Amino acid sequence: MADRDTPRARNVQHSPDQRDGAQMMVDTLAQWRAQGPRPDLWVFAYASLVWRPEFEAVEQRPARVQGYHRCLEMWSRVNRGTYECPGLVFALMAGGSCNGLALRVPHEQVEALMPVLWAREMPNPVYDPKWLRCHTPQGPVTALAFTLSRQSPSHTGTLSEERYREIFARSCGRYGTTLDYARRTFEGLLHHGIHDRALQKLLQLADDPTVPPATHPAPILPA
């Protein structure tokens, strides 16, 4: 889930203050309508949408996307961190592959759901919405996915193990800590039979006793 605030603008491609999020939703809806006479909507869940989708899918399938991978490389300065102590959230970025879930929303519910989904994922237009081919046991589907460009000011670039340890120990935003978010994602994926070994390796860094944990305020749970 994207922050409702973003890093200070820099002169890079895809800066949120140069993008029209409302128009991006209109364009995405138009692309969905063009898929057929009465298309359902498939959404690709790869992180918090796996364990807290905030909408009821009438069907969910294990799904694999080629050409994109899940990574903890997106700054969070509101939801899982602050400007003084930034946290992290997951992004879907080009390269590799990603296992997640394909969630189906029936046609008659899509128009009402899209603004809710947009408010969750695109409160500021950080992500690039894309239609990705998802391979499922029942056959391929085309799903909406929220991806991140490496040119985005929200992309962290490559972080060292030391930086991950520090973030896991200290970063906390209005919805809780980065560490809790990462652990919930790992456990949510495992619940669906998806073992993210790269994420498991990152979480092992949180057990480093040399970084003392900070005292965090109680999180504000999202509605």
GROMACS .gro file of C-alpha atoms in nm:
model
  223
    1MET     CA    1   0.000   0.000   0.000
    2ALA     CA    2   0.142   0.335  -0.101
    3ASP     CA    3   0.194   0.616   0.147
    4ARG     CA    4  -0.048   0.905   0.152
    5ASP     CA    5   0.257   1.126   0.150
    6THR     CA    6   0.566   1.100  -0.064
    7PRO     CA    7   0.934   1.200  -0.050
    8ARG     CA    8   1.021   1.553  -0.141
    9ALA     CA    9   1.019   1.598  -0.517
   10ARG     CA   10   1.341   1.550  -0.705
   11ASN     CA   11   1.424   1.599  -1.070
   12VAL     CA   12   1.367   1.239  -1.173
   13GLN     CA   13   1.122   1.062  -1.398
   14HIS     CA   14   0.776   0.974  -1.264
   15SER     CA   15   0.774   1.236  -0.986
   16PRO     CA   16   0.425   1.211  -0.827
   17ASP     CA   17   0.367   1.586  -0.835
   18GLN     CA   18   0.394   1.571  -1.214
   19ARG     CA   19   0.132   1.296  -1.252
   20ASP     CA   20  -0.246   1.305  -1.257
   21GLY     CA   21  -0.363   1.019  -1.036
   22ALA     CA   22  -0.731   1.077  -1.110
   23GLN     CA   23  -0.667   1.058  -1.484
   24MET     CA   24  -0.461   0.743  -1.434
   25MET     CA   25  -0.765   0.580  -1.271
   26VAL     CA   26  -0.991   0.694  -1.556
   27ASP     CA   27  -0.744   0.550  -1.807
   28THR     CA   28  -0.721   0.222  -1.614
   29LEU     CA   29  -1.100   0.188  -1.605
   30ALA     CA   30  -1.115   0.253  -1.980
   31GLN     CA   31  -0.854  -0.018  -2.037
   32TRP     CA   32  -1.058  -0.258  -1.822
   33ARG     CA   33  -1.380  -0.185  -2.012
   34ALA     CA   34  -1.199  -0.254  -2.341
   35GLN     CA   35  -1.122  -0.611  -2.232
   36GLY     CA   36  -1.460  -0.746  -2.334
   37PRO     CA   37  -1.839  -0.703  -2.319
   38ARG     CA   38  -1.869  -0.762  -1.941
   39PRO     CA   39  -1.520  -0.821  -1.806
   40ASP     CA   40  -1.449  -0.904  -1.445
   41LEU     CA   41  -1.148  -0.738  -1.283
   42TRP     CA   42  -0.847  -0.939  -1.176
   43VAL     CA   43  -0.603  -0.779  -0.930
   44PHE     CA   44  -0.255  -0.920  -0.870
   45ALA     CA   45  -0.177  -0.930  -0.496
   46TYR     CA   46   0.189  -0.959  -0.403
   47ALA     CA   47   0.225  -0.796  -0.057
   48SER     CA   48  -0.034  -0.650   0.183
   49LEU     CA   49  -0.317  -0.726  -0.060
   50VAL     CA   50  -0.241  -1.092   0.015
   51TRP     CA   51  -0.316  -1.064   0.388
   52ARG     CA   52  -0.533  -0.750   0.406
   53PRO     CA   53  -0.708  -0.690   0.073
   54GLU     CA   54  -0.988  -0.467   0.217
   55PHE     CA   55  -1.230  -0.598  -0.045
   56GLU     CA   56  -1.402  -0.930  -0.099
   57ALA     CA   57  -1.284  -1.126  -0.398
   58VAL     CA   58  -1.527  -1.383  -0.532
   59GLU     CA   59  -1.233  -1.596  -0.643
   60GLN     CA   60  -0.864  -1.612  -0.569
   61ARG     CA   61  -0.602  -1.819  -0.744
   62PRO     CA   62  -0.231  -1.879  -0.692
   63ALA     CA   63  -0.064  -1.673  -0.963
   64ARG     CA   64   0.282  -1.623  -1.107
   65VAL     CA   65   0.395  -1.319  -1.302
   66GLN     CA   66   0.701  -1.333  -1.525
   67GLY     CA   67   0.915  -1.023  -1.571
   68TYR     CA   68   0.850  -0.865  -1.229
   69HIS     CA   69   0.962  -0.943  -0.876
   70ARG     CA   70   0.856  -0.850  -0.523
   71CYS     CA   71   1.111  -0.641  -0.333
   72LEU     CA   72   1.126  -0.434  -0.015
   73GLU     CA   73   1.264  -0.130  -0.193
   74MET     CA   74   1.006   0.147  -0.161
   75TRP     CA   75   1.038   0.427   0.093
   76SER     CA   76   0.755   0.475   0.342
   77ARG     CA   77   0.761   0.803   0.532
   78VAL     CA   78   0.406   0.787   0.666
   79ASN     CA   79   0.257   0.437   0.689
   80ARG     CA   80   0.565   0.241   0.804
   81GLY     CA   81   0.812   0.516   0.886
   82THR     CA   82   0.861   0.891   0.914
   83TYR     CA   83   1.062   1.157   0.734
   84GLU     CA   84   1.310   1.144   1.020
   85CYS     CA   85   1.329   0.764   1.019
   86PRO     CA   86   1.200   0.628   0.684
   87GLY     CA   87   1.055   0.281   0.663
   88LEU     CA   88   0.991   0.048   0.372
   89VAL     CA   89   0.703  -0.114   0.187
   90PHE     CA   90   0.702  -0.367  -0.094
   91ALA     CA   91   0.705  -0.286  -0.463
   92LEU     CA   92   0.665  -0.493  -0.779
   93MET     CA   93   0.960  -0.413  -1.001
   94ALA     CA   94   1.086  -0.523  -1.340
   95GLY     CA   95   1.299  -0.835  -1.358
   96GLY     CA   96   1.263  -1.196  -1.248
   97SER     CA   97   0.926  -1.340  -1.147
   98CYS     CA   98   0.679  -1.315  -0.863
   99ASN     CA   99   0.436  -1.555  -0.697
  100GLY     CA  100   0.122  -1.407  -0.547
  101LEU     CA  101  -0.256  -1.423  -0.578
  102ALA     CA  102  -0.495  -1.327  -0.856
  103LEU     CA  103  -0.810  -1.181  -0.700
  104ARG     CA  104  -1.130  -1.163  -0.907
  105VAL     CA  105  -1.386  -0.887  -0.865
  106PRO     CA  106  -1.716  -0.939  -1.053
  107HIS     CA  107  -1.800  -0.696  -1.330
  108GLU     CA  108  -2.092  -0.528  -1.153
  109GLN     CA  109  -1.873  -0.435  -0.852
  110VAL     CA  110  -1.573  -0.290  -1.034
  111GLU     CA  111  -1.698   0.067  -1.086
  112ALA     CA  112  -1.763   0.107  -0.712
  113LEU     CA  113  -1.447  -0.073  -0.604
  114MET     CA  114  -1.195   0.110  -0.822
  115PRO     CA  115  -1.201   0.443  -0.629
  116VAL     CA  116  -1.158   0.248  -0.303
  117LEU     CA  117  -0.868   0.049  -0.445
  118TRP     CA  118  -0.717   0.368  -0.589
  119ALA     CA  119  -0.740   0.546  -0.253
  120ARG     CA  120  -0.549   0.258  -0.096
  121GLU     CA  121  -0.280   0.200  -0.358
  122MET     CA  122  -0.259   0.538  -0.535
  123PRO     CA  123  -0.335   0.818  -0.283
  124ASN     CA  124  -0.036   0.981  -0.447
  125PRO     CA  125   0.041   0.848  -0.797
  126VAL     CA  126   0.365   0.671  -0.710
  127TYR     CA  127   0.291   0.333  -0.865
  128ASP     CA  128   0.259   0.256  -1.236
  129PRO     CA  129  -0.063   0.055  -1.287
  130LYS     CA  130  -0.002  -0.220  -1.542
  131TRP     CA  131  -0.197  -0.510  -1.687
  132LEU     CA  132   0.015  -0.820  -1.636
  133ARG     CA  133  -0.035  -1.176  -1.756
  134CYS     CA  134  -0.075  -1.404  -1.455
  135HIS     CA  135  -0.028  -1.778  -1.485
  136THR     CA  136  -0.274  -1.968  -1.265
  137PRO     CA  137  -0.362  -2.338  -1.228
  138GLN     CA  138  -0.688  -2.269  -1.416
  139GLY     CA  139  -0.514  -2.084  -1.699
  140PRO     CA  140  -0.377  -1.735  -1.762
  141VAL     CA  141  -0.559  -1.416  -1.664
  142THR     CA  142  -0.475  -1.051  -1.720
  143ALA     CA  143  -0.460  -0.869  -1.387
  144LEU     CA  144  -0.413  -0.513  -1.271
  145ALA     CA  145  -0.087  -0.474  -1.080
  146PHE     CA  146   0.069  -0.175  -0.910
  147THR     CA  147   0.434  -0.161  -1.015
  148LEU     CA  148   0.721   0.074  -0.932
  149SER     CA  149   0.974   0.225  -1.168
  150ARG     CA  150   1.340   0.235  -1.072
  151GLN     CA  151   1.324   0.602  -1.172
  152SER     CA  152   1.064   0.676  -0.905
  153PRO     CA  153   1.174   0.902  -0.617
  154SER     CA  154   1.017   0.640  -0.388
  155HIS     CA  155   1.258   0.367  -0.502
  156THR     CA  156   1.531   0.308  -0.246
  157GLY     CA  157   1.790   0.166  -0.479
  158THR     CA  158   2.008  -0.111  -0.337
  159LEU     CA  159   2.023  -0.106   0.044
  160SER     CA  160   2.295  -0.265   0.255
  161GLU     CA  161   2.225  -0.531   0.515
  162GLU     CA  162   2.318  -0.276   0.782
  163ARG     CA  163   2.051  -0.036   0.654
  164TYR     CA  164   1.786  -0.308   0.656
  165ARG     CA  165   1.880  -0.397   1.016
  166GLU     CA  166   1.848  -0.034   1.120
  167ILE     CA  167   1.512   0.008   0.944
  168PHE     CA  168   1.373  -0.313   1.094
  169ALA     CA  169   1.482  -0.204   1.439
  170ARG     CA  170   1.366   0.156   1.432
  171SER     CA  171   1.122   0.251   1.156
  172CYS     CA  172   0.759   0.293   1.260
  173GLY     CA  173   0.473   0.486   1.101
  174ARG     CA  174   0.103   0.535   1.164
  175TYR     CA  175   0.019   0.175   1.071
  176GLY     CA  176   0.307   0.018   1.265
  177THR     CA  177   0.663  -0.093   1.199
  178THR     CA  178   0.831  -0.193   0.878
  179LEU     CA  179   0.933  -0.517   1.048
  180ASP     CA  180   0.575  -0.609   1.138
  181TYR     CA  181   0.461  -0.530   0.783
  182ALA     CA  182   0.737  -0.746   0.633
  183ARG     CA  183   0.666  -1.033   0.871
  184ARG     CA  184   0.292  -1.021   0.803
  185THR     CA  185   0.362  -1.034   0.431
  186PHE     CA  186   0.597  -1.330   0.470
  187GLU     CA  187   0.343  -1.516   0.686
  188GLY     CA  188   0.055  -1.425   0.455
  189LEU     CA  189   0.243  -1.564   0.159
  190LEU     CA  190   0.330  -1.882   0.350
  191HIS     CA  191  -0.040  -1.925   0.433
  192HIS     CA  192  -0.101  -1.954   0.060
  193GLY     CA  193   0.192  -2.189   0.003
  194ILE     CA  194   0.433  -1.920  -0.123
  195HIS     CA  195   0.780  -1.927   0.032
  196ASP     CA  196   0.968  -1.605  -0.044
  197ARG     CA  197   1.325  -1.702   0.038
  198ALA     CA  198   1.463  -1.357  -0.038
  199LEU     CA  199   1.223  -1.204   0.214
  200GLN     CA  200   1.306  -1.474   0.466
  201LYS     CA  201   1.675  -1.384   0.434
  202LEU     CA  202   1.597  -1.016   0.492
  203LEU     CA  203   1.389  -1.094   0.801
  204GLN     CA  204   1.677  -1.289   0.948
  205LEU     CA  205   1.867  -0.959   0.962
  206ALA     CA  206   1.615  -0.835   1.218
  207ASP     CA  207   1.753  -1.084   1.471
  208ASP     CA  208   2.083  -0.895   1.486
  209PRO     CA  209   2.128  -0.808   1.857
  210THR     CA  210   2.375  -0.525   1.785
  211VAL     CA  211   2.095  -0.287   1.680
  212PRO     CA  212   1.880  -0.190   1.980
  213PRO     CA  213   1.509  -0.156   1.898
  214ALA     CA  214   1.342   0.180   1.937
  215THR     CA  215   1.032   0.239   2.147
  216HIS     CA  216   0.741   0.272   1.905
  217PRO     CA  217   0.405   0.435   1.964
  218ALA     CA  218   0.094   0.224   1.919
  219PRO     CA  219   0.000   0.210   1.548
  220ILE     CA  220  -0.322   0.349   1.409
  221LEU     CA  221  -0.499   0.051   1.258
  222PRO     CA  222  -0.644   0.116   0.912
  223ALA     CA  223  -1.019   0.091   0.876
   0.00000   0.00000   0.00000
